[in-house]
Short mmCIF file of C-alpha atoms in Angstrom, two decimals:
data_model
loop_
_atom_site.label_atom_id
_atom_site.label_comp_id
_atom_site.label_asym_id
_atom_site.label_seq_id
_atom_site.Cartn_x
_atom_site.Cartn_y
_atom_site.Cartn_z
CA UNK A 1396 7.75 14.47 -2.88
CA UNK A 1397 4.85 12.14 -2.34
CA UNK A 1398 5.44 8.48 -0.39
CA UNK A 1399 3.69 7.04 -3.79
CA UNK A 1400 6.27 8.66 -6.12
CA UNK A 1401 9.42 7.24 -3.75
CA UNK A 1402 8.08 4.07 -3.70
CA UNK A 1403 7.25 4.01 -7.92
CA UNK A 1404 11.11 5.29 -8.06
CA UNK A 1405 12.15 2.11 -5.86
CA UNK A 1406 9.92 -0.47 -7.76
CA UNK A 1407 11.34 0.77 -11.06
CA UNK A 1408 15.15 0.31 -9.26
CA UNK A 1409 14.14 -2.76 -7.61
CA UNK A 1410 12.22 -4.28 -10.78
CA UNK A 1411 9.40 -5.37 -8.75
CA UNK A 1412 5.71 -4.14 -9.47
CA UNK A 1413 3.20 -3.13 -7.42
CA UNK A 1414 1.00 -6.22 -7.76
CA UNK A 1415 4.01 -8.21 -6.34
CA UNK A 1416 4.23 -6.28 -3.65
CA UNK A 1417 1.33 -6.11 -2.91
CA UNK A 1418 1.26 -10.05 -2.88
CA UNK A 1419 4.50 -10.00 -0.44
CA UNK A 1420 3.05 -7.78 1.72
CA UNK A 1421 -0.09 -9.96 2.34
CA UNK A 1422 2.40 -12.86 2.90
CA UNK A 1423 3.85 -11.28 5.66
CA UNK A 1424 0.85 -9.44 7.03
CA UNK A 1425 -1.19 -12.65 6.75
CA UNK A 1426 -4.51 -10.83 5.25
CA UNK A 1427 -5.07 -10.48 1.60
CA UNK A 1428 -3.66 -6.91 0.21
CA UNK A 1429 -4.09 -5.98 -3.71
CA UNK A 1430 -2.25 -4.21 -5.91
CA UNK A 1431 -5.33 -1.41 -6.08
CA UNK A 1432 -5.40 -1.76 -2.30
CA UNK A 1433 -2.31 -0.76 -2.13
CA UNK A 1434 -1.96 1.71 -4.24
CA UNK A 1435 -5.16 3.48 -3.05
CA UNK A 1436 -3.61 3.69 0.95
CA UNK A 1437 -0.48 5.04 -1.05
CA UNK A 1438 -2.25 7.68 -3.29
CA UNK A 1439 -4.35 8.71 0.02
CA UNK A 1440 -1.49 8.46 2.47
CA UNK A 1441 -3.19 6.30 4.75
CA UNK A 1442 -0.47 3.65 5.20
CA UNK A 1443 1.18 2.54 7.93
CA UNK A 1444 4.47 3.13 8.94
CA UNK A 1445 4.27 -0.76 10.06
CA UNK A 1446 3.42 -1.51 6.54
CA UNK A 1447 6.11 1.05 5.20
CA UNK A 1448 9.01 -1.42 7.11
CA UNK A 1449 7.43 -4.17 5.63
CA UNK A 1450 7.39 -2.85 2.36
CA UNK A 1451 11.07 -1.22 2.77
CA UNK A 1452 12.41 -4.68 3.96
CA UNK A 1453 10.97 -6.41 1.01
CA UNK A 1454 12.44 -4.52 -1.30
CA UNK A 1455 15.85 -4.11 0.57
CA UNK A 1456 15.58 -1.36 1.67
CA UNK A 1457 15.41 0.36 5.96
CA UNK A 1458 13.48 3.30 6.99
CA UNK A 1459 15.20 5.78 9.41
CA UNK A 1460 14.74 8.70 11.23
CA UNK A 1461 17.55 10.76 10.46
CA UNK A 1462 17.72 14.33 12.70
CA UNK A 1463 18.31 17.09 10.45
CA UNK A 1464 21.38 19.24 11.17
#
């Protein structure tokens, strides 16, 4: 599954949208960052995985490397 399908599954749970996201994620990062912004490094896979904590933290959420067994 696509990084921009998780995430859509995790706004839905979280009830944020995009655009706020977006809007926390410049907050943190300091730079603007739009919702289409956004979405376009998600669609492309061309985010960050410093962007993906961000983004996971914001919502609640931690990324981890699990090894598989």
């Amino acid at each position: 599954m696509s990084i921009i399908n998780e995430l859509k599954k995790i706004l839905l749970d979280t009830g944020v949208s995009l655009t706020e996201l977006a809007e926390a994620l410049g907050k943190r990062l300091n730079k603007p960052y739009s919702m289409q912004n956004l979405s376009n490094k998600l669609r492309n896979e061309t985010i960050t995985h410093r962007e993906m904590l961000i983004i996971a933290d914001i919502l609640g959420y931690e990324l981890k490397f699990i090894r598989k067994q």
